[in-house]
């Protein structure tokens, strides 16, 4: 047990470090934490709650929805529709935006309610990813266009990882903090403050089965990692691929590494698999706040101006020196 009582999320949000955010945003973050505790409990119940397996429906991404995808989405919609803190929500699971009944709130909430769904039935870590924007619209109604803000406009972002522990990872633009859920008290407590990603790494994460489809700069980078100490990098690399972005990013926040889901020629008109607004942008905000870097190969992800709600993007993020090298290969190859 820790020697002194750890600081709760509620107490942290009242500390000077979080003084830059207003009470509505602070309460919105606490609402999110409470929602994700409910989702965590359902995840842990699994088959006992008859909540595993396919829901028999598809989402706007063309993906088969799992029962837990829909449950998590419903929990988030129900928990945030009547707080007065939001104007609208957007979800990976819903084609259109979701204006709340009384859309007077200051903020827009975007989320992937359950990232890594293919891992649900095999009991591998999954998570909820969230991104918060200011509702800058002066109109009385909110439109999709109000959500199309670059990632640099986020006021907060984070995820909740449902793994051996349930961990909330949060940034409001003043660094990255991690909070572990006390399952008895049903409260999050600060467990890792001001997280910093090592600038260098010996670990890369990519789905190697797609190698023959990648662009040359990515092939070059990965081949050099595979050549290890016998090649130009003069060091051996390790590889990880959990197929849950939240879990791969969490590992990188803790011990460094580089995560890649690059463009490939299977669907050349698609910039990438991952979604810009509710996967790449929140993860990029976290990674940069932890001293890492995040790009699409050419430009900083947080600078990309979205043109549609479910826009996809190529993602290369993690240890800064490694991401810089991959960007260099994209410029020279
Ligand atoms: P693949 C999960 O479906 C996800 O969106 C990310 O969490 C993960 O990194 C990626 O897709 C896994 O994709 O093609 O390896 O199954």
GROMACS .gro file of C-alpha atoms and ligand atoms in nm:
model
  349
    1UNK     CA    1   0.000   0.000   0.000
    2UNK     CA    2   0.132   0.354  -0.070
    3UNK     CA    3   0.283   0.519   0.238
    4UNK     CA    4   0.060   0.827   0.218
    5UNK     CA    5  -0.296   0.849   0.081
    6UNK     CA    6  -0.260   0.912  -0.298
    7UNK     CA    7  -0.427   1.217  -0.447
    8UNK     CA    8  -0.769   1.158  -0.599
    9UNK     CA    9  -0.861   1.281  -0.949
   10UNK     CA   10  -1.106   1.524  -0.787
   11UNK     CA   11  -0.831   1.673  -0.569
   12UNK     CA   12  -0.588   1.692  -0.862
   13UNK     CA   13  -0.840   1.884  -1.072
   14UNK     CA   14  -0.857   2.142  -0.792
   15UNK     CA   15  -0.475   2.175  -0.774
   16UNK     CA   16  -0.275   2.462  -0.922
   17UNK     CA   17  -0.163   2.240  -1.209
   18UNK     CA   18  -0.521   2.229  -1.337
   19UNK     CA   19  -0.603   2.589  -1.248
   20UNK     CA   20  -0.605   2.676  -1.619
   21UNK     CA   21  -0.929   2.490  -1.682
   22UNK     CA   22  -1.274   2.615  -1.585
   23UNK     CA   23  -1.514   2.435  -1.354
   24UNK     CA   24  -1.729   2.305  -1.642
   25UNK     CA   25  -1.429   2.131  -1.799
   26UNK     CA   26  -1.317   1.999  -1.462
   27UNK     CA   27  -1.665   1.855  -1.398
   28UNK     CA   28  -1.680   1.717  -1.754
   29UNK     CA   29  -1.356   1.527  -1.691
   30UNK     CA   30  -1.501   1.387  -1.368
   31UNK     CA   31  -1.819   1.287  -1.557
   32UNK     CA   32  -1.599   1.104  -1.810
   33UNK     CA   33  -1.411   0.926  -1.532
   34UNK     CA   34  -1.740   0.809  -1.377
   35UNK     CA   35  -1.870   0.690  -1.717
   36UNK     CA   36  -1.554   0.490  -1.777
   37UNK     CA   37  -1.578   0.327  -1.434
   38UNK     CA   38  -1.918   0.192  -1.547
   39UNK     CA   39  -1.767   0.071  -1.873
   40UNK     CA   40  -1.475  -0.086  -1.683
   41UNK     CA   41  -1.719  -0.280  -1.464
   42UNK     CA   42  -1.897  -0.417  -1.771
   43UNK     CA   43  -1.565  -0.509  -1.935
   44UNK     CA   44  -1.464  -0.699  -1.623
   45UNK     CA   45  -1.796  -0.885  -1.609
   46UNK     CA   46  -1.754  -0.997  -1.972
   47UNK     CA   47  -1.941  -1.317  -2.049
   48UNK     CA   48  -2.110  -1.310  -1.706
   49UNK     CA   49  -2.294  -0.995  -1.817
   50UNK     CA   50  -2.376  -1.149  -2.157
   51UNK     CA   51  -2.194  -0.854  -2.310
   52UNK     CA   52  -1.933  -1.024  -2.528
   53UNK     CA   53  -1.955  -1.106  -2.895
   54UNK     CA   54  -2.103  -0.932  -3.195
   55UNK     CA   55  -2.412  -0.714  -3.174
   56UNK     CA   56  -2.497  -0.825  -3.528
   57UNK     CA   57  -2.483  -0.464  -3.654
   58UNK     CA   58  -2.226  -0.257  -3.845
   59UNK     CA   59  -2.106   0.101  -3.786
   60UNK     CA   60  -2.030   0.387  -4.020
   61UNK     CA   61  -1.672   0.260  -4.045
   62UNK     CA   62  -1.799  -0.063  -4.204
   63UNK     CA   63  -1.690  -0.256  -3.894
   64UNK     CA   64  -1.899  -0.518  -3.712
   65UNK     CA   65  -2.009  -0.372  -3.379
   66UNK     CA   66  -1.948  -0.568  -3.063
   67UNK     CA   67  -2.209  -0.563  -2.785
   68UNK     CA   68  -1.957  -0.379  -2.567
   69UNK     CA   69  -1.904  -0.113  -2.838
   70UNK     CA   70  -2.273  -0.026  -2.825
   71UNK     CA   71  -2.293  -0.052  -2.444
   72UNK     CA   72  -1.994   0.182  -2.400
   73UNK     CA   73  -2.137   0.427  -2.653
   74UNK     CA   74  -2.474   0.429  -2.475
   75UNK     CA   75  -2.310   0.483  -2.134
   76UNK     CA   76  -2.126   0.788  -2.266
   77UNK     CA   77  -2.432   0.935  -2.443
   78UNK     CA   78  -2.657   0.887  -2.139
   79UNK     CA   79  -2.400   1.021  -1.892
   80UNK     CA   80  -2.327   1.341  -2.083
   81UNK     CA   81  -2.658   1.439  -2.245
   82UNK     CA   82  -2.810   1.634  -1.955
   83UNK     CA   83  -2.514   1.784  -1.767
   84UNK     CA   84  -2.535   2.123  -1.940
   85UNK     CA   85  -2.161   2.107  -2.004
   86UNK     CA   86  -2.182   1.994  -2.366
   87UNK     CA   87  -2.335   2.123  -2.687
   88UNK     CA   88  -2.292   1.795  -2.873
   89UNK     CA   89  -2.102   1.469  -2.896
   90UNK     CA   90  -1.945   1.268  -3.178
   91UNK     CA   91  -1.859   0.900  -3.168
   92UNK     CA   92  -1.677   0.649  -3.386
   93UNK     CA   93  -1.991   0.438  -3.355
   94UNK     CA   94  -2.232   0.702  -3.490
   95UNK     CA   95  -2.243   0.840  -3.846
   96UNK     CA   96  -2.365   1.186  -3.743
   97UNK     CA   97  -2.302   1.417  -3.450
   98UNK     CA   98  -2.529   1.389  -3.144
   99UNK     CA   99  -2.661   1.730  -3.031
  100UNK     CA  100  -2.760   1.706  -2.664
  101UNK     CA  101  -3.125   1.796  -2.575
  102UNK     CA  102  -3.037   2.143  -2.447
  103UNK     CA  103  -2.722   2.230  -2.653
  104UNK     CA  104  -2.602   2.523  -2.442
  105UNK     CA  105  -2.281   2.371  -2.307
  106UNK     CA  106  -1.935   2.517  -2.377
  107UNK     CA  107  -1.777   2.194  -2.494
  108UNK     CA  108  -1.786   1.932  -2.768
  109UNK     CA  109  -1.700   1.575  -2.668
  110UNK     CA  110  -1.563   1.323  -2.917
  111UNK     CA  111  -1.486   0.961  -2.838
  112UNK     CA  112  -1.402   0.616  -2.955
  113UNK     CA  113  -1.613   0.443  -2.690
  114UNK     CA  114  -1.426   0.115  -2.706
  115UNK     CA  115  -1.100   0.109  -2.899
  116UNK     CA  116  -0.953  -0.232  -2.981
  117UNK     CA  117  -1.285  -0.415  -3.006
  118UNK     CA  118  -1.125  -0.711  -3.185
  119UNK     CA  119  -0.956  -0.784  -2.852
  120UNK     CA  120  -1.274  -0.794  -2.640
  121UNK     CA  121  -1.350  -1.166  -2.680
  122UNK     CA  122  -0.988  -1.269  -2.625
  123UNK     CA  123  -0.950  -1.072  -2.300
  124UNK     CA  124  -0.678  -0.834  -2.422
  125UNK     CA  125  -0.663  -0.470  -2.307
  126UNK     CA  126  -0.906  -0.224  -2.468
  127UNK     CA  127  -0.997   0.134  -2.389
  128UNK     CA  128  -1.206   0.448  -2.428
  129UNK     CA  129  -1.042   0.744  -2.606
  130UNK     CA  130  -1.179   1.098  -2.563
  131UNK     CA  131  -1.114   1.444  -2.706
  132UNK     CA  132  -1.265   1.773  -2.587
  133UNK     CA  133  -1.304   2.087  -2.800
  134UNK     CA  134  -1.454   2.428  -2.724
  135UNK     CA  135  -1.792   2.483  -2.886
  136UNK     CA  136  -1.690   2.791  -3.083
  137UNK     CA  137  -2.021   2.811  -3.269
  138UNK     CA  138  -2.233   3.121  -3.207
  139UNK     CA  139  -2.535   2.954  -3.366
  140UNK     CA  140  -2.811   2.812  -3.146
  141UNK     CA  141  -2.763   2.471  -3.309
  142UNK     CA  142  -2.444   2.272  -3.346
  143UNK     CA  143  -2.334   2.132  -3.681
  144UNK     CA  144  -2.072   1.881  -3.792
  145UNK     CA  145  -1.861   2.173  -3.912
  146UNK     CA  146  -1.820   2.285  -3.547
  147UNK     CA  147  -1.632   1.962  -3.479
  148UNK     CA  148  -1.389   2.010  -3.770
  149UNK     CA  149  -1.119   2.178  -3.562
  150UNK     CA  150  -0.749   2.089  -3.583
  151UNK     CA  151  -0.611   1.879  -3.298
  152UNK     CA  152  -0.412   2.177  -3.169
  153UNK     CA  153  -0.750   2.325  -3.063
  154UNK     CA  154  -0.823   2.046  -2.812
  155UNK     CA  155  -0.864   2.170  -2.454
  156UNK     CA  156  -0.829   1.821  -2.304
  157UNK     CA  157  -0.778   1.464  -2.419
  158UNK     CA  158  -0.709   1.122  -2.281
  159UNK     CA  159  -0.809   0.762  -2.255
  160UNK     CA  160  -0.912   0.500  -2.002
  161UNK     CA  161  -0.727   0.171  -2.046
  162UNK     CA  162  -0.917  -0.139  -1.933
  163UNK     CA  163  -0.626  -0.371  -1.861
  164UNK     CA  164  -0.485  -0.547  -1.552
  165UNK     CA  165  -0.551  -0.208  -1.395
  166UNK     CA  166  -0.803   0.049  -1.512
  167UNK     CA  167  -0.600   0.364  -1.576
  168UNK     CA  168  -0.716   0.711  -1.678
  169UNK     CA  169  -0.453   0.908  -1.874
  170UNK     CA  170  -0.525   1.278  -1.907
  171UNK     CA  171  -0.386   1.602  -2.043
  172UNK     CA  172  -0.534   1.952  -2.034
  173UNK     CA  173  -0.223   2.097  -2.198
  174UNK     CA  174  -0.012   2.104  -1.879
  175UNK     CA  175   0.161   1.768  -1.914
  176UNK     CA  176   0.026   1.414  -1.879
  177UNK     CA  177  -0.095   1.249  -1.557
  178UNK     CA  178  -0.209   0.891  -1.497
  179UNK     CA  179  -0.473   0.785  -1.245
  180UNK     CA  180  -0.533   0.426  -1.134
  181UNK     CA  181  -0.882   0.310  -1.038
  182UNK     CA  182  -0.921   0.191  -0.679
  183UNK     CA  183  -1.173  -0.087  -0.740
  184UNK     CA  184  -1.296  -0.078  -0.376
  185UNK     CA  185  -1.346   0.298  -0.356
  186UNK     CA  186  -1.450   0.331  -0.723
  187UNK     CA  187  -1.228   0.637  -0.748
  188UNK     CA  188  -0.926   0.725  -0.962
  189UNK     CA  189  -0.604   0.817  -0.776
  190UNK     CA  190  -0.289   0.981  -0.914
  191UNK     CA  191  -0.035   0.708  -0.987
  192UNK     CA  192   0.206   0.866  -1.239
  193UNK     CA  193   0.263   1.243  -1.265
  194UNK     CA  194   0.412   1.443  -1.553
  195UNK     CA  195   0.480   1.141  -1.771
  196UNK     CA  196   0.772   1.183  -2.012
  197UNK     CA  197   0.841   0.962  -2.317
  198UNK     CA  198   1.213   0.874  -2.361
  199UNK     CA  199   1.345   1.054  -2.672
  200UNK     CA  200   1.507   0.734  -2.805
  201UNK     CA  201   1.386   0.376  -2.818
  202UNK     CA  202   1.461   0.020  -2.921
  203UNK     CA  203   1.096  -0.082  -2.967
  204UNK     CA  204   0.857  -0.035  -3.259
  205UNK     CA  205   0.490  -0.123  -3.298
  206UNK     CA  206   0.333  -0.195  -3.635
  207UNK     CA  207   0.117  -0.468  -3.792
  208UNK     CA  208   0.395  -0.648  -3.984
  209UNK     CA  209   0.146  -0.850  -4.191
  210UNK     CA  210   0.090  -0.535  -4.399
  211UNK     CA  211   0.460  -0.492  -4.489
  212UNK     CA  212   0.422  -0.561  -4.863
  213UNK     CA  213   0.165  -0.278  -4.884
  214UNK     CA  214   0.366   0.000  -4.717
  215UNK     CA  215   0.528   0.301  -4.882
  216UNK     CA  216   0.911   0.291  -4.923
  217UNK     CA  217   0.999   0.518  -4.627
  218UNK     CA  218   0.816   0.287  -4.385
  219UNK     CA  219   0.970  -0.025  -4.544
  220UNK     CA  220   1.314   0.136  -4.510
  221UNK     CA  221   1.263   0.229  -4.144
  222UNK     CA  222   1.128  -0.113  -4.040
  223UNK     CA  223   1.395  -0.304  -4.235
  224UNK     CA  224   1.663  -0.101  -4.054
  225UNK     CA  225   1.501  -0.191  -3.720
  226UNK     CA  226   1.496  -0.560  -3.825
  227UNK     CA  227   1.865  -0.544  -3.924
  228UNK     CA  228   1.938  -0.431  -3.571
  229UNK     CA  229   2.302  -0.429  -3.458
  230UNK     CA  230   2.411  -0.577  -3.795
  231UNK     CA  231   2.277  -0.272  -3.981
  232UNK     CA  232   2.293   0.108  -3.990
  233UNK     CA  233   2.107   0.148  -3.658
  234UNK     CA  234   2.380  -0.039  -3.467
  235UNK     CA  235   2.128  -0.161  -3.209
  236UNK     CA  236   1.875  -0.441  -3.189
  237UNK     CA  237   1.505  -0.356  -3.178
  238UNK     CA  238   1.207  -0.527  -3.015
  239UNK     CA  239   0.860  -0.536  -3.172
  240UNK     CA  240   0.515  -0.516  -3.013
  241UNK     CA  241   0.166  -0.504  -3.169
  242UNK     CA  242  -0.134  -0.534  -2.934
  243UNK     CA  243  -0.391  -0.418  -3.195
  244UNK     CA  244  -0.538  -0.186  -2.931
  245UNK     CA  245  -0.406   0.164  -2.990
  246UNK     CA  246  -0.474   0.257  -2.628
  247UNK     CA  247  -0.254  -0.029  -2.503
  248UNK     CA  248   0.028   0.037  -2.751
  249UNK     CA  249   0.026   0.410  -2.676
  250UNK     CA  250   0.019   0.342  -2.301
  251UNK     CA  251   0.334   0.128  -2.330
  252UNK     CA  252   0.503   0.409  -2.527
  253UNK     CA  253   0.407   0.670  -2.266
  254UNK     CA  254   0.559   0.448  -1.996
  255UNK     CA  255   0.879   0.321  -2.163
  256UNK     CA  256   0.909   0.484  -2.505
  257UNK     CA  257   0.873   0.333  -2.851
  258UNK     CA  258   0.720   0.421  -3.184
  259UNK     CA  259   0.369   0.330  -3.303
  260UNK     CA  260   0.289   0.321  -3.672
  261UNK     CA  261  -0.033   0.269  -3.862
  262UNK     CA  262   0.080   0.414  -4.196
  263UNK     CA  263  -0.094   0.458  -4.530
  264UNK     CA  264  -0.077   0.146  -4.742
  265UNK     CA  265  -0.169   0.054  -5.097
  266UNK     CA  266  -0.454  -0.180  -5.006
  267UNK     CA  267  -0.694   0.117  -5.019
  268UNK     CA  268  -0.477   0.391  -5.174
  269UNK     CA  269  -0.750   0.655  -5.152
  270UNK     CA  270  -0.769   0.613  -4.774
  271UNK     CA  271  -0.497   0.815  -4.593
  272UNK     CA  272  -0.482   0.546  -4.324
  273UNK     CA  273  -0.694   0.323  -4.099
  274UNK     CA  274  -0.711   0.532  -3.780
  275UNK     CA  275  -0.957   0.816  -3.733
  276UNK     CA  276  -0.821   1.170  -3.701
  277UNK     CA  277  -1.071   1.333  -3.468
  278UNK     CA  278  -1.122   1.073  -3.194
  279UNK     CA  279  -0.814   0.850  -3.217
  280UNK     CA  280  -0.514   1.029  -3.370
  281UNK     CA  281  -0.578   1.378  -3.232
  282UNK     CA  282  -0.628   1.284  -2.864
  283UNK     CA  283  -0.336   1.040  -2.872
  284UNK     CA  284  -0.115   1.299  -3.046
  285UNK     CA  285  -0.204   1.564  -2.784
  286UNK     CA  286  -0.104   1.321  -2.506
  287UNK     CA  287   0.217   1.212  -2.680
  288UNK     CA  288   0.333   1.568  -2.749
  289UNK     CA  289   0.247   1.676  -2.394
  290UNK     CA  290   0.470   1.389  -2.277
  291UNK     CA  291   0.763   1.512  -2.489
  292UNK     CA  292   0.703   1.281  -2.785
  293UNK     CA  293   0.610   1.356  -3.145
  294UNK     CA  294   0.323   1.258  -3.377
  295UNK     CA  295   0.292   1.294  -3.753
  296UNK     CA  296   0.129   1.139  -4.056
  297UNK     CA  297   0.471   1.093  -4.218
  298UNK     CA  298   0.470   1.442  -4.370
  299UNK     CA  299   0.315   1.684  -4.119
  300UNK     CA  300   0.234   1.715  -3.747
  301UNK     CA  301  -0.102   1.548  -3.686
  302UNK     CA  302  -0.225   1.826  -3.456
  303UNK     CA  303  -0.186   2.073  -3.746
  304UNK     CA  304  -0.413   1.881  -3.984
  305UNK     CA  305  -0.737   2.065  -4.065
  306UNK     CA  306  -1.014   1.801  -4.072
  307UNK     CA  307  -1.258   1.802  -4.363
  308UNK     CA  308  -1.499   1.536  -4.237
  309UNK     CA  309  -1.606   1.383  -3.906
  310UNK     CA  310  -1.475   1.031  -3.967
  311UNK     CA  311  -1.165   1.134  -4.161
  312UNK     CA  312  -0.883   0.882  -4.145
  313UNK     CA  313  -0.511   0.950  -4.115
  314UNK     CA  314  -0.175   0.777  -4.124
  315UNK     CA  315  -0.026   0.775  -3.773
  316UNK     CA  316   0.340   0.766  -3.664
  317UNK     CA  317   0.389   0.865  -3.299
  318UNK     CA  318   0.612   0.812  -2.998
  319UNK     CA  319   0.976   0.875  -2.905
  320UNK     CA  320   1.066   1.208  -3.064
  321UNK     CA  321   1.401   1.117  -3.220
  322UNK     CA  322   1.252   0.808  -3.384
  323UNK     CA  323   0.950   0.994  -3.524
  324UNK     CA  324   1.182   1.267  -3.657
  325UNK     CA  325   1.391   1.002  -3.835
  326UNK     CA  326   1.081   0.850  -4.000
  327UNK     CA  327   0.967   1.197  -4.113
  328UNK     CA  328   1.316   1.249  -4.261
  329UNK     CA  329   1.280   0.926  -4.459
  330UNK     CA  330   0.944   1.047  -4.591
  331UNK     CA  331   1.111   1.366  -4.712
  332UNK     CA  332   1.410   1.197  -4.877
  333UNK     CA  333   1.267   0.867  -5.009
  334LIG     P1  334  -0.519  -0.409  -3.716
  334LIG     C1  335  -0.846  -0.118  -3.328
  334LIG     O1  336  -0.944  -0.169  -3.417
  334LIG     C2  337  -0.767  -0.013  -3.402
  334LIG     O2  338  -0.852   0.090  -3.442
  334LIG     C3  339  -0.654   0.039  -3.314
  334LIG     O3  340  -0.688   0.040  -3.180
  334LIG     C4  341  -0.540  -0.059  -3.344
  334LIG     O4  342  -0.412   0.000  -3.329
  334LIG     C5  343  -0.565  -0.096  -3.490
  334LIG     O5  344  -0.704  -0.074  -3.516
  334LIG     C6  345  -0.536  -0.243  -3.515
  334LIG     O6  346  -0.552  -0.265  -3.654
  334LIG     O7  347  -0.531  -0.387  -3.866
  334LIG     O8  348  -0.379  -0.447  -3.675
  334LIG     O9  349  -0.623  -0.504  -3.659
   0.00000   0.00000   0.00000
